[in-house]
Amino acid sequence: MSNGFFDKVAADKTQLGFDYQDLVCLDYLIDIKPGETVGLEVFDDVHHGRIDGGKALIQVKHSINDGSALTNKDADLWKTLYNWSRALDLLGTGDIEFIFFTNKKKTKQDGIVHFMDLEQPDLPALFKAINEIKLDLDSKEKEKVANAAKNPIKKHVDYIYGLNDTKKKKLFSNINIVFSVEDIFTRLAKKIEFFSIEKERSLDVVYQLIGVFRKQKYILIKSNNKVSIDYVTFRKEFQFDRIIQMSQDRNIDFSRYHQFKNVNSIDPKDGLFAKQLADIEVSKGDITEHAIEYAATNMFIQKLIVSGEFSESENGSINEEVFHGWKNLHDRLYDRDEIDTDSEHNRVARNCFRSIGDIAVVIANSTLPRSMVAGKGFELSDICRIGWKKDWKVLYGNEK
């Protein structure tokens, strides 16, 4: 078997670690409070900036082996302890909590893991356990042949061992280990249920949140911005409020659309939707009215999205409903042979476009007004996804 295969497996395992880190970040974001921030790869794998000015630095360690345990000589643990001790020098002596978040199980052996996981850490016993590990490693190093590789945790153990008691106390008094043995998706779904989401729907909500999180994370990184998310950003731009509301039993007041439309005086421009209408002998006055419906629908939905009341996925669902309704209508109207003149063809096409608003579209337990459905139809015709004539694709397919 080629080395490329094993490289691929190693890369897949690494990606799983990054994916798990995203899920842990989302775990903290769900609990975020006004005035707080949660970040990714800023101070640590994940960080949590609290209202009182304190920080929690969260190191995330994932194992693909269900039976693996966090042992007293775990390499990831010792490397993390080393990094945290260095972080104390950079971040000062403010209120800092260090959290080791892992899906590994807790070792059954006594030692530093056991002492760190106590509600009140037993510092004397903990320091004694560090000394014992140091002595054990030193003894085994002496038994090695010349030029043999050192144990990878030795330099980290030596560094922690060499800290003065004050710094050791500061470090180990603020460590908390989270053994997230249950599946991370189950953990997230349980948190979502606290927002009055039915248990049967909670996992679907988690999947939606993950999708938006990854999209917004990509946008931030591509723009050279840090992934540091405050309460308002998570609730609005990451669409948490909208997704939760969408998953609850609620209605959207689409009747506000009519008031919104009346305050917009938008002149029709030369667009494909207007050309399609002109070509089937719709009057300029009617095209103007339909342009206003088109623009008002688009602007109203964008306003709902920006305010967090509506999502891009719901907007896409409307487009799909209108498209499939149009296809059924178009196929039905042209399923006959007696359309043999331009005048008759235009009459059928006008019947098609005038009937587009009759398509029933229901989103989030709310029915769209007829004029909004028609506006969506004009939008789809403007991007050449639908048309009114039988041969509309041939006529307009290359114009967008």
Short mmCIF file of C-alpha atoms in Angstrom, two decimals, residues 65-215:
data_model
loop_
_atom_site.label_atom_id
_atom_site.label_comp_id
_atom_site.label_asym_id
_atom_site.label_seq_id
_atom_site.Cartn_x
_atom_site.Cartn_y
_atom_site.Cartn_z
CA ASN A 65 -10.48 6.04 19.25
CA ASP A 66 -13.53 5.67 21.47
CA GLY A 67 -11.63 3.77 24.14
CA SER A 68 -8.67 6.12 24.51
CA ALA A 69 -8.01 7.68 27.90
CA LEU A 70 -6.32 10.85 29.10
CA THR A 71 -3.32 9.42 30.94
CA ASN A 72 -0.89 11.05 33.36
CA LYS A 73 1.76 11.10 30.63
CA ASP A 74 -0.48 12.20 27.77
CA ALA A 75 1.70 14.17 25.32
CA ASP A 76 -1.09 16.61 24.41
CA LEU A 77 -1.77 17.33 28.06
CA TRP A 78 1.87 18.10 28.91
CA LYS A 79 2.36 20.24 25.82
CA THR A 80 -0.78 22.19 26.80
CA LEU A 81 0.46 22.67 30.38
CA TYR A 82 3.72 24.00 28.95
CA ASN A 83 1.91 26.44 26.63
CA TRP A 84 -0.42 27.62 29.38
CA SER A 85 2.48 28.31 31.73
CA ARG A 86 4.05 30.46 29.00
CA ALA A 87 0.70 32.19 28.44
CA LEU A 88 0.69 33.38 32.04
CA ASP A 89 3.75 35.49 31.23
CA LEU A 90 2.03 37.06 28.21
CA LEU A 91 -1.47 37.58 29.64
CA GLY A 92 -0.49 38.75 33.09
CA THR A 93 -2.06 37.78 36.38
CA GLY A 94 -5.67 38.66 35.55
CA ASP A 95 -8.60 36.28 35.93
CA ILE A 96 -7.72 33.37 33.64
CA GLU A 97 -9.23 29.89 33.51
CA PHE A 98 -7.56 27.11 31.57
CA ILE A 99 -9.89 24.44 30.18
CA PHE A 100 -8.72 21.16 28.68
CA PHE A 101 -11.68 19.95 26.57
CA THR A 102 -11.36 16.37 25.35
CA ASN A 103 -13.46 13.44 24.19
CA LYS A 104 -11.01 11.06 25.85
CA LYS A 105 -12.01 9.19 28.97
CA LYS A 106 -10.43 9.89 32.35
CA THR A 107 -7.65 7.52 33.30
CA LYS A 108 -8.37 5.18 36.19
CA GLN A 109 -4.84 5.62 37.57
CA ASP A 110 -4.04 8.05 40.34
CA GLY A 111 -1.85 10.96 39.34
CA ILE A 112 -1.95 14.51 37.95
CA VAL A 113 -5.14 13.95 35.91
CA HIS A 114 -7.03 12.81 38.99
CA PHE A 115 -5.71 15.66 41.14
CA MET A 116 -6.44 18.33 38.50
CA ASP A 117 -9.99 17.06 38.05
CA LEU A 118 -10.93 17.47 41.69
CA GLU A 119 -13.42 20.23 42.49
CA GLN A 120 -10.69 21.76 44.67
CA PRO A 121 -7.31 20.62 43.28
CA ASP A 122 -5.02 18.97 45.83
CA LEU A 123 -1.94 21.06 45.02
CA PRO A 124 0.56 19.34 47.35
CA ALA A 125 -0.44 15.93 45.97
CA LEU A 126 -0.35 17.33 42.44
CA PHE A 127 3.14 18.76 42.83
CA LYS A 128 4.32 15.45 44.32
CA ALA A 129 2.88 13.58 41.29
CA ILE A 130 4.78 15.92 38.95
CA ASN A 131 7.99 15.20 40.84
CA GLU A 132 7.40 11.46 40.53
CA ILE A 133 6.88 11.71 36.76
CA LYS A 134 10.04 13.81 36.50
CA LEU A 135 12.08 11.24 38.45
CA ASP A 136 10.64 8.37 36.42
CA LEU A 137 11.51 10.05 33.11
CA ASP A 138 15.01 10.92 34.31
CA SER A 139 15.61 7.33 35.39
CA LYS A 140 14.48 5.93 32.03
CA GLU A 141 16.61 8.45 30.12
CA LYS A 142 19.69 7.22 31.96
CA GLU A 143 18.93 3.64 30.90
CA LYS A 144 18.80 4.56 27.20
CA VAL A 145 21.66 3.91 24.83
CA ALA A 146 23.66 6.85 23.53
CA ASN A 147 21.90 9.11 20.97
CA ALA A 148 18.50 7.50 21.60
CA ALA A 149 15.54 9.86 21.19
CA LYS A 150 14.20 11.45 24.35
CA ASN A 151 10.66 10.94 25.53
CA PRO A 152 8.65 13.70 23.75
CA ILE A 153 7.05 14.90 27.00
CA LYS A 154 10.34 15.23 28.91
CA LYS A 155 11.10 18.83 27.97
CA HIS A 156 7.56 19.86 28.96
CA VAL A 157 7.71 17.96 32.25
CA ASP A 158 11.12 19.50 32.98
CA TYR A 159 9.77 22.99 32.35
CA ILE A 160 6.70 22.55 34.59
CA TYR A 161 8.83 20.92 37.26
CA GLY A 162 11.17 23.92 37.17
CA LEU A 163 8.46 26.52 37.80
CA ASN A 164 8.49 28.15 41.21
CA ASP A 165 5.68 27.26 43.63
CA THR A 166 3.87 30.58 43.10
CA LYS A 167 3.61 30.09 39.37
CA LYS A 168 2.66 26.42 39.74
CA LYS A 169 -0.10 27.40 42.12
CA LYS A 170 -1.37 30.09 39.73
CA LEU A 171 -1.41 27.60 36.86
CA PHE A 172 -2.94 24.54 38.48
CA SER A 173 -5.47 26.47 40.60
CA ASN A 174 -7.17 27.60 37.39
CA ILE A 175 -7.32 24.41 35.35
CA ASN A 176 -10.55 22.62 34.58
CA ILE A 177 -10.75 19.41 32.55
CA VAL A 178 -13.94 18.78 30.54
CA PHE A 179 -14.35 15.09 29.70
CA SER A 180 -16.93 15.28 26.95
CA VAL A 181 -17.38 11.53 26.63
CA GLU A 182 -20.85 11.80 25.10
CA ASP A 183 -21.05 12.53 21.39
CA ILE A 184 -20.47 16.24 20.72
CA PHE A 185 -23.57 16.40 18.50
CA THR A 186 -25.67 14.98 21.32
CA ARG A 187 -24.15 17.55 23.68
CA LEU A 188 -25.03 20.42 21.31
CA ALA A 189 -28.54 19.08 20.65
CA LYS A 190 -29.27 18.98 24.40
CA LYS A 191 -28.25 22.64 24.70
CA ILE A 192 -30.52 23.57 21.80
CA GLU A 193 -33.49 21.94 23.55
CA PHE A 194 -33.25 24.63 26.27
CA PHE A 195 -34.45 27.13 23.63
CA SER A 196 -37.87 25.43 23.43
CA ILE A 197 -36.87 23.24 20.50
CA GLU A 198 -38.45 19.80 20.35
CA LYS A 199 -36.00 16.94 20.91
CA GLU A 200 -36.87 15.48 17.50
CA ARG A 201 -35.82 18.73 15.80
CA SER A 202 -32.82 19.72 17.92
CA LEU A 203 -30.21 17.86 15.87
CA ASP A 204 -31.47 19.44 12.63
CA VAL A 205 -31.05 22.85 14.28
CA VAL A 206 -27.46 21.93 15.22
CA TYR A 207 -26.73 21.03 11.58
CA GLN A 208 -28.10 24.41 10.42
CA LEU A 209 -25.97 26.26 12.98
CA ILE A 210 -22.87 24.36 11.87
CA GLY A 211 -23.51 25.31 8.25
CA VAL A 212 -23.84 29.03 9.01
CA PHE A 213 -20.87 28.93 11.42
CA ARG A 214 -18.56 27.47 8.78
CA LYS A 215 -19.74 29.94 6.14
#
